[in-house]
Coordinates of C-alpha atoms (C1' of nucleotides) in Angstrom, one line a residue:
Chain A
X1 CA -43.5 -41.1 -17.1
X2 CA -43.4 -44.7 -18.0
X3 CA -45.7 -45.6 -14.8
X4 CA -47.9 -42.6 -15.7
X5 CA -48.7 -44.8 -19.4
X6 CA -49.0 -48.1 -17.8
X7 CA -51.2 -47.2 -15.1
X8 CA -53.8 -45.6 -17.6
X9 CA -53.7 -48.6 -19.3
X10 CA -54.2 -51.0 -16.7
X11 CA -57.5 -49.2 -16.4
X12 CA -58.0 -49.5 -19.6
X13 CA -57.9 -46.0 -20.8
X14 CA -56.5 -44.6 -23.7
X15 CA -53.3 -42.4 -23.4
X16 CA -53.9 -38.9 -23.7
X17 CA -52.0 -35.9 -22.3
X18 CA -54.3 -34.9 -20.2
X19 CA -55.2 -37.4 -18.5
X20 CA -51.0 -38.0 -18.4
X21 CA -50.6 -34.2 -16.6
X22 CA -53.8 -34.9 -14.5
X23 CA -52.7 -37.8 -13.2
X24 CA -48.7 -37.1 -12.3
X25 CA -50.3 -33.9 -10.8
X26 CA -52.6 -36.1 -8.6
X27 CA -49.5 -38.4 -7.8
X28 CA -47.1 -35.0 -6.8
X29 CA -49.6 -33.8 -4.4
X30 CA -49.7 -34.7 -1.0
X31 CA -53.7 -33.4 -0.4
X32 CA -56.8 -33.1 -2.7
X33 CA -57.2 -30.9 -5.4
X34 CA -60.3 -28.9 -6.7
X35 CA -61.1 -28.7 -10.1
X36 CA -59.9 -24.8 -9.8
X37 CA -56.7 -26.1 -8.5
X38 CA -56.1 -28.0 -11.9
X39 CA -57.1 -25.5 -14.2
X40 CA -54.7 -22.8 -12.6
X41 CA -51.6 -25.3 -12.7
X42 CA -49.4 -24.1 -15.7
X43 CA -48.3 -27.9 -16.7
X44 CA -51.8 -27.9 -17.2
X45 CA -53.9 -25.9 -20.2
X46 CA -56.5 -27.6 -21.4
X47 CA -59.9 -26.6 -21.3
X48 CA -62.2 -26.7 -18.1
X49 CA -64.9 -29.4 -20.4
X50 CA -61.7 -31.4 -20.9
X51 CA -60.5 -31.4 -16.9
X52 CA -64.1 -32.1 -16.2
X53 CA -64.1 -34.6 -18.5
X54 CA -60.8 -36.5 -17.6
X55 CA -61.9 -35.8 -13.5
X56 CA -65.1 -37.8 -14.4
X57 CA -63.5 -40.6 -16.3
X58 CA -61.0 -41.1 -13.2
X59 CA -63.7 -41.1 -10.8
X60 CA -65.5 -44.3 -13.0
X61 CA -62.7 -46.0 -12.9
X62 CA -61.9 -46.0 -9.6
X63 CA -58.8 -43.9 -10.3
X64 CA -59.6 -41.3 -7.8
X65 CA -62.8 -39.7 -5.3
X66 CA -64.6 -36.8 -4.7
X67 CA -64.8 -35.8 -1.2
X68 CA -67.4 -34.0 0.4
X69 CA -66.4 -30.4 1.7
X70 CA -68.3 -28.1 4.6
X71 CA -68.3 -24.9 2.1
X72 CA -69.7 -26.9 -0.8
X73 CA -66.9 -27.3 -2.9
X74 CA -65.9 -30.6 -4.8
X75 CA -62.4 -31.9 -3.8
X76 CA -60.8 -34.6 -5.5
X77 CA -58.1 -37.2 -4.3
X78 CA -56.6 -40.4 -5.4
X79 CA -57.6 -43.8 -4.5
X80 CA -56.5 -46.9 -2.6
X81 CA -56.0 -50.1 -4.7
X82 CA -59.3 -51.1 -3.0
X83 CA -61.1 -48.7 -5.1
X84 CA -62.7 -50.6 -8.0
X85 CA -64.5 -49.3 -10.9
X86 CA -67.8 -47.8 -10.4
X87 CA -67.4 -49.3 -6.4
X88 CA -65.5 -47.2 -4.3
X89 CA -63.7 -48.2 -1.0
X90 CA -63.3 -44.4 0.4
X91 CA -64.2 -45.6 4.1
X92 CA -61.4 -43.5 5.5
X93 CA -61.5 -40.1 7.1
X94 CA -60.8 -36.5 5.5
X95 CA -59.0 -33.9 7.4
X96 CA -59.4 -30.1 6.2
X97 CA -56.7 -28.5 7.7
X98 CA -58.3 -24.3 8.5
X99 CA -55.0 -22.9 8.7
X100 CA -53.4 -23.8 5.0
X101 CA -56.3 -25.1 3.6
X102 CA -55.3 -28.5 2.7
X103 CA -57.0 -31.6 2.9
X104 CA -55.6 -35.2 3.3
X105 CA -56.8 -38.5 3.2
X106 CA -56.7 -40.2 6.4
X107 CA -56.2 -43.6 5.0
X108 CA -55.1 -44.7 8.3
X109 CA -57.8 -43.6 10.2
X110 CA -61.0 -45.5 9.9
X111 CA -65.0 -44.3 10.3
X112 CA -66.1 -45.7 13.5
X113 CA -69.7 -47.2 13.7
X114 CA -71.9 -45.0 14.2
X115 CA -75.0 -46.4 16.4
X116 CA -77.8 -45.2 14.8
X117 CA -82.3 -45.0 15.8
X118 CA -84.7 -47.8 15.0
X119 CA -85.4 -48.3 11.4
X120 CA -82.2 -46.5 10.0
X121 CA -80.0 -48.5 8.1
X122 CA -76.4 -47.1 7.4
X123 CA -74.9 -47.8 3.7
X124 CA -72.1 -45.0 3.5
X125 CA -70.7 -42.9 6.1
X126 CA -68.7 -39.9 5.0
X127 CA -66.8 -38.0 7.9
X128 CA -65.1 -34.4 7.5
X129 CA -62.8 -33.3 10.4
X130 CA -61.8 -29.8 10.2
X131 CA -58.7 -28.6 12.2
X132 CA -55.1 -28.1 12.1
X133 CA -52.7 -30.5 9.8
X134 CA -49.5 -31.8 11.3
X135 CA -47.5 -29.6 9.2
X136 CA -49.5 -26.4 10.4
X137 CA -49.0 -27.5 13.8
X138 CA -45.4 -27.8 13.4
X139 CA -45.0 -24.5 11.8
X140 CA -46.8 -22.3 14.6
X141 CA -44.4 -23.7 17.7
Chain B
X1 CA -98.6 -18.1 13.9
X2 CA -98.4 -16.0 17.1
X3 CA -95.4 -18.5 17.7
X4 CA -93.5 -17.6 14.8
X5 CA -93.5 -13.9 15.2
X6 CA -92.7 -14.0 18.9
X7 CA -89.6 -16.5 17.7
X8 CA -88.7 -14.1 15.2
X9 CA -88.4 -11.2 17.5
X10 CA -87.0 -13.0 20.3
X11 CA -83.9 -13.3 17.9
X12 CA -83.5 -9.4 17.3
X13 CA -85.3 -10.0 13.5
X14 CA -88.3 -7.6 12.2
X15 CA -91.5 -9.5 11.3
X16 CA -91.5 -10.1 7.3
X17 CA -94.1 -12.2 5.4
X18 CA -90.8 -14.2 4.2
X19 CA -89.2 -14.4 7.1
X20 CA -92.4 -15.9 8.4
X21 CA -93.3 -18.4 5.5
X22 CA -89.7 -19.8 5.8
X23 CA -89.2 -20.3 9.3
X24 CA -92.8 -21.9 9.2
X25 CA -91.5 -23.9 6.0
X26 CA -88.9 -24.8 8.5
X27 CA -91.3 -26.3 11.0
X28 CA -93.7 -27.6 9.3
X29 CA -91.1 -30.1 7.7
X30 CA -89.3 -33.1 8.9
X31 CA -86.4 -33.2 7.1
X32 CA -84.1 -30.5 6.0
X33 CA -84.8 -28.2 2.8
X34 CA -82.9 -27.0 -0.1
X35 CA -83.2 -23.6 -1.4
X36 CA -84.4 -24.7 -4.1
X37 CA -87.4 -27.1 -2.4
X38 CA -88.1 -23.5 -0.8
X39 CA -88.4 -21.2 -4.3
X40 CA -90.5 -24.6 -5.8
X41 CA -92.9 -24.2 -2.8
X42 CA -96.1 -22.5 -4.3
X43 CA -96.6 -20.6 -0.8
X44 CA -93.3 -19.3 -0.8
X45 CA -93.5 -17.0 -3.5
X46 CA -90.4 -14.3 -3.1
X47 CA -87.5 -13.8 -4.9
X48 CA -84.3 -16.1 -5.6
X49 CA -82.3 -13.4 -3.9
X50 CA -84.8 -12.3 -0.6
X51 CA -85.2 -16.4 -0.1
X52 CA -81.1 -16.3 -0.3
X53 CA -80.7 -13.5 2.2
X54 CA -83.5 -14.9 4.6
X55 CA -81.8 -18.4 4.7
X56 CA -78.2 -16.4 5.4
X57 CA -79.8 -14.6 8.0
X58 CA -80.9 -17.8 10.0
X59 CA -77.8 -19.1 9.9
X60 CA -75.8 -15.9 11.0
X61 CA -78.8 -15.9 13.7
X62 CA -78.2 -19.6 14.8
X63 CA -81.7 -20.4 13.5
X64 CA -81.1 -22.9 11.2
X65 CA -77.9 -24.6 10.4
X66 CA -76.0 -25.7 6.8
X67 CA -76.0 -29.4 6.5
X68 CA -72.8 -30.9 3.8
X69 CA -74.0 -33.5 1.8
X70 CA -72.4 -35.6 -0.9
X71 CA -73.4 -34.2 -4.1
X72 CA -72.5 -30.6 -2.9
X73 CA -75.7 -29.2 -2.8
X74 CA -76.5 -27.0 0.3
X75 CA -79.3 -28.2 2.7
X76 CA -80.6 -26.1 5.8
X77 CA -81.8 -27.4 8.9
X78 CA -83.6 -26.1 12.1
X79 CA -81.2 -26.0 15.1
X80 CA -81.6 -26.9 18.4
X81 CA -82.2 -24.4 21.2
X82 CA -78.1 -25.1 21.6
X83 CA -77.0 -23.2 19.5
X84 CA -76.2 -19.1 20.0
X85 CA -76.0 -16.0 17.2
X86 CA -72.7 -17.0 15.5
X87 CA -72.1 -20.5 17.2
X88 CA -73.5 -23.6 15.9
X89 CA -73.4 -26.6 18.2
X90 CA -74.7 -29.3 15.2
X91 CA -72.6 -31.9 17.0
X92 CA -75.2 -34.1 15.3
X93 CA -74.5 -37.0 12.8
X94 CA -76.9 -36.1 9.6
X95 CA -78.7 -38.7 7.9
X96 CA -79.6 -38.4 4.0
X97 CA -82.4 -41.2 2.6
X98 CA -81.5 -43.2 -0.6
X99 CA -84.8 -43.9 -1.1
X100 CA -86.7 -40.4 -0.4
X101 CA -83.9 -38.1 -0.5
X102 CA -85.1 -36.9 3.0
X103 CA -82.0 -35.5 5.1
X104 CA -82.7 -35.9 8.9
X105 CA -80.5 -34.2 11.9
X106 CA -80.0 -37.7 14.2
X107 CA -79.9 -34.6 17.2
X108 CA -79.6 -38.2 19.7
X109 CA -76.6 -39.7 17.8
X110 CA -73.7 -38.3 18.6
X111 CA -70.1 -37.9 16.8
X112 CA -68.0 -40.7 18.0
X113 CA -64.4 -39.3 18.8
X114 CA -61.7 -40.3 16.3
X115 CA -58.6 -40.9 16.8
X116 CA -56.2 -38.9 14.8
X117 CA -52.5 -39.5 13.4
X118 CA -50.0 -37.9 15.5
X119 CA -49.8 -33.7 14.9
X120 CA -53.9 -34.0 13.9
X121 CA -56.1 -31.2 15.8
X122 CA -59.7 -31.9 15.5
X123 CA -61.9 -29.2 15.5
X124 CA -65.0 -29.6 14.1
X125 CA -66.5 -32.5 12.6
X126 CA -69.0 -33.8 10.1
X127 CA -70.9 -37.0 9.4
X128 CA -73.3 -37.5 6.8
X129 CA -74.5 -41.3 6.4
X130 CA -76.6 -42.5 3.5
X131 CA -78.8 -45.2 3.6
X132 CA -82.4 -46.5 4.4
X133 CA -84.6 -43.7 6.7
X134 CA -87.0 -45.4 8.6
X135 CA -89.9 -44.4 6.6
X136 CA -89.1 -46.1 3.5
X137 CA -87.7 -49.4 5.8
X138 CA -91.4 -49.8 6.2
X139 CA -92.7 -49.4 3.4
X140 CA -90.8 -51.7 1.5
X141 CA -92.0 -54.7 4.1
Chain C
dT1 C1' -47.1 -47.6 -41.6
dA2 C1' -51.3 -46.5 -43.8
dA3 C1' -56.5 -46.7 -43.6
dG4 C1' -60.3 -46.7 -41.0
dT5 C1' -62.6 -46.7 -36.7
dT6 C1' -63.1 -45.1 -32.2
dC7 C1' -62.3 -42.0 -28.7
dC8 C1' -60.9 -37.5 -26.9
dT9 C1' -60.6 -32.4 -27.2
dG10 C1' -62.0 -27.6 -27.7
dC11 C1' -65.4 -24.4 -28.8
dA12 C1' -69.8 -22.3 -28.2
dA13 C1' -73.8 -22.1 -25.9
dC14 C1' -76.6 -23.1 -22.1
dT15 C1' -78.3 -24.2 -17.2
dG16 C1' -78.2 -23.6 -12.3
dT17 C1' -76.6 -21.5 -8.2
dG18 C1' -75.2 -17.8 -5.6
dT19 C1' -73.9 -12.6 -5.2
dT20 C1' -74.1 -7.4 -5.5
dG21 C1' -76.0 -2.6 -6.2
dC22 C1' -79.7 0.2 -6.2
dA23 C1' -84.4 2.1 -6.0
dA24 C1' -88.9 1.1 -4.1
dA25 C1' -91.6 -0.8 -0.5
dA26 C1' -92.3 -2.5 4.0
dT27 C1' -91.2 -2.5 8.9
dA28 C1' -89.8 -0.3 13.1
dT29 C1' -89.1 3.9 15.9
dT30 C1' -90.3 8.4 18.0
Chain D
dA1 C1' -98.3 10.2 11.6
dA2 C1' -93.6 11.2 10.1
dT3 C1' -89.0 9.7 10.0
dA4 C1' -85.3 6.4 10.1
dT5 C1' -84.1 1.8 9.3
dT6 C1' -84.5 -2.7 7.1
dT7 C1' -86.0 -5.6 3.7
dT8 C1' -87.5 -6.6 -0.9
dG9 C1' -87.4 -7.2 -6.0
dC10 C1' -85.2 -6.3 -10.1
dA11 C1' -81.3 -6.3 -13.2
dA12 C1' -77.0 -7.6 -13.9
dC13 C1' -73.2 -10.2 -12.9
dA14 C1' -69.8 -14.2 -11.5
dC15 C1' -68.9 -18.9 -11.4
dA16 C1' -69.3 -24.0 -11.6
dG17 C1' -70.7 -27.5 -14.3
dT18 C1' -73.1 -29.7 -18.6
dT19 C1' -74.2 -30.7 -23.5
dG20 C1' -73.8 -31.0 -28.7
dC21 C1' -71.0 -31.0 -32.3
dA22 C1' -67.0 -30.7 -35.5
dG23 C1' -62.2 -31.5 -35.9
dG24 C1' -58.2 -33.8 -34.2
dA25 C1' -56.0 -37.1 -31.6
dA26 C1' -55.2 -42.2 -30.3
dC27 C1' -56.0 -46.9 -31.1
dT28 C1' -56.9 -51.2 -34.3
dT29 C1' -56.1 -54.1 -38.1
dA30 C1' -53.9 -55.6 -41.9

DNA sequence: TAAGTTCCTGCAACTGTGTTGCAAAATATT
DNA sequence: AATATTTTGCAACACAGTTGCAGGAACTTA
């Protein structure tokens, strides 16, 4: 609770509740979460402008990122302490897992160069493995 | 024209003047098209919904392919001869302009293998890189 | 802690994208 | 040429996301 306040103001964002219950549900959740995702959570009624709003203002700051998704949907996720405002670090790989639908951060796991024609010059690289998650895997043995 | 009609029929579809104009759209075009670049195109003049339903039908034919980009809009792409009615092999790395907005299938670049954290199945994966296309490198010499 | 300023929230309305059902028209089949 | 099959266009709908604005919170300063 007490981290919850000081981290929105180390970003220097006013305390609000939602952006309190956005947050602490962003920092319970081990994968990404859509903007669908929020809304249903009971802990969390406000209205969809509002989630919208706050996932916006996080995403500014540097607070969290959007990740790109095969069937067009937007996902969002926290960042690493790299992320600075309006300058994101997000140079890591995302996992969909098919089977239960999650997706993870691979923090770990870093984009490889990619080698590319004549004339092309590379400034972001996004990569999207689909497959099955390590707890899936476990699961289905 | 002859081409497009003996393409057409080769993949099990009737001969339709939108079916036609697309695929020829599709051709004629270096980069990859939106739906809506396709409705905005004065000689494509159907219906949201037919210009909807001829794009799904490409795709479920393995005539063009869905491309992921970062601001979740859809983009479509011709595939190459590789891919077969209901499985894609766009084992390509896809290339979106800053500059132009052009999106380009790199079909000779392909996806370098990444290692995954132990319990990780790959098995399917996407990269999108932004940057400079070659076009627009030279013209800002 | 009270007053005023600033910022955030919720509502309503709107835009854009994609889908579905159905009748009419076009294409394919014999 | 007549019939069966597909495709098209229209209307209506579902859903995601945005904007303007008034009221209500949260901050600031004294």
């Amino acid at each position: 609770m007490e981290n919850t306040i000081d981290f929105l103001k180390n970003y220097g964002l006013s305390i609000t509740e939602s952006r309190k219950k956005i947050l602490s549900l962003f920092t319970q959740t081990k994968g990404a979460l859509a903007h669908a995702d929020i809304e249903r959570n009971a802990s969390v009624n406000f209205d969809r402008v509002t989630i919208y709003r706050t996932l916006q203002t996080f995403v500014d700051k540097g607070i969290i990122h959007t990740i790109p998704t095969a069937d067009n949907s937007v996902l969002y996720a926290l960042c690493k302490d790299t992320c600075k405002e309006g300058h994101h670090h997000d140079n890591h790989v995302h996992f969909i897992c098919d089977s239960c639908d999650t997706t993870y951060c691979l923090d770990n796991v870093t984009i490889p160069a990619v080698v590319l024609p004549e004339g092309f010059i590379a400034k972001q690289s996004d990569v999207v493995i689909s497959g099955i998650c390590k707890n899936c895997e476990v699961i289905k043995e």
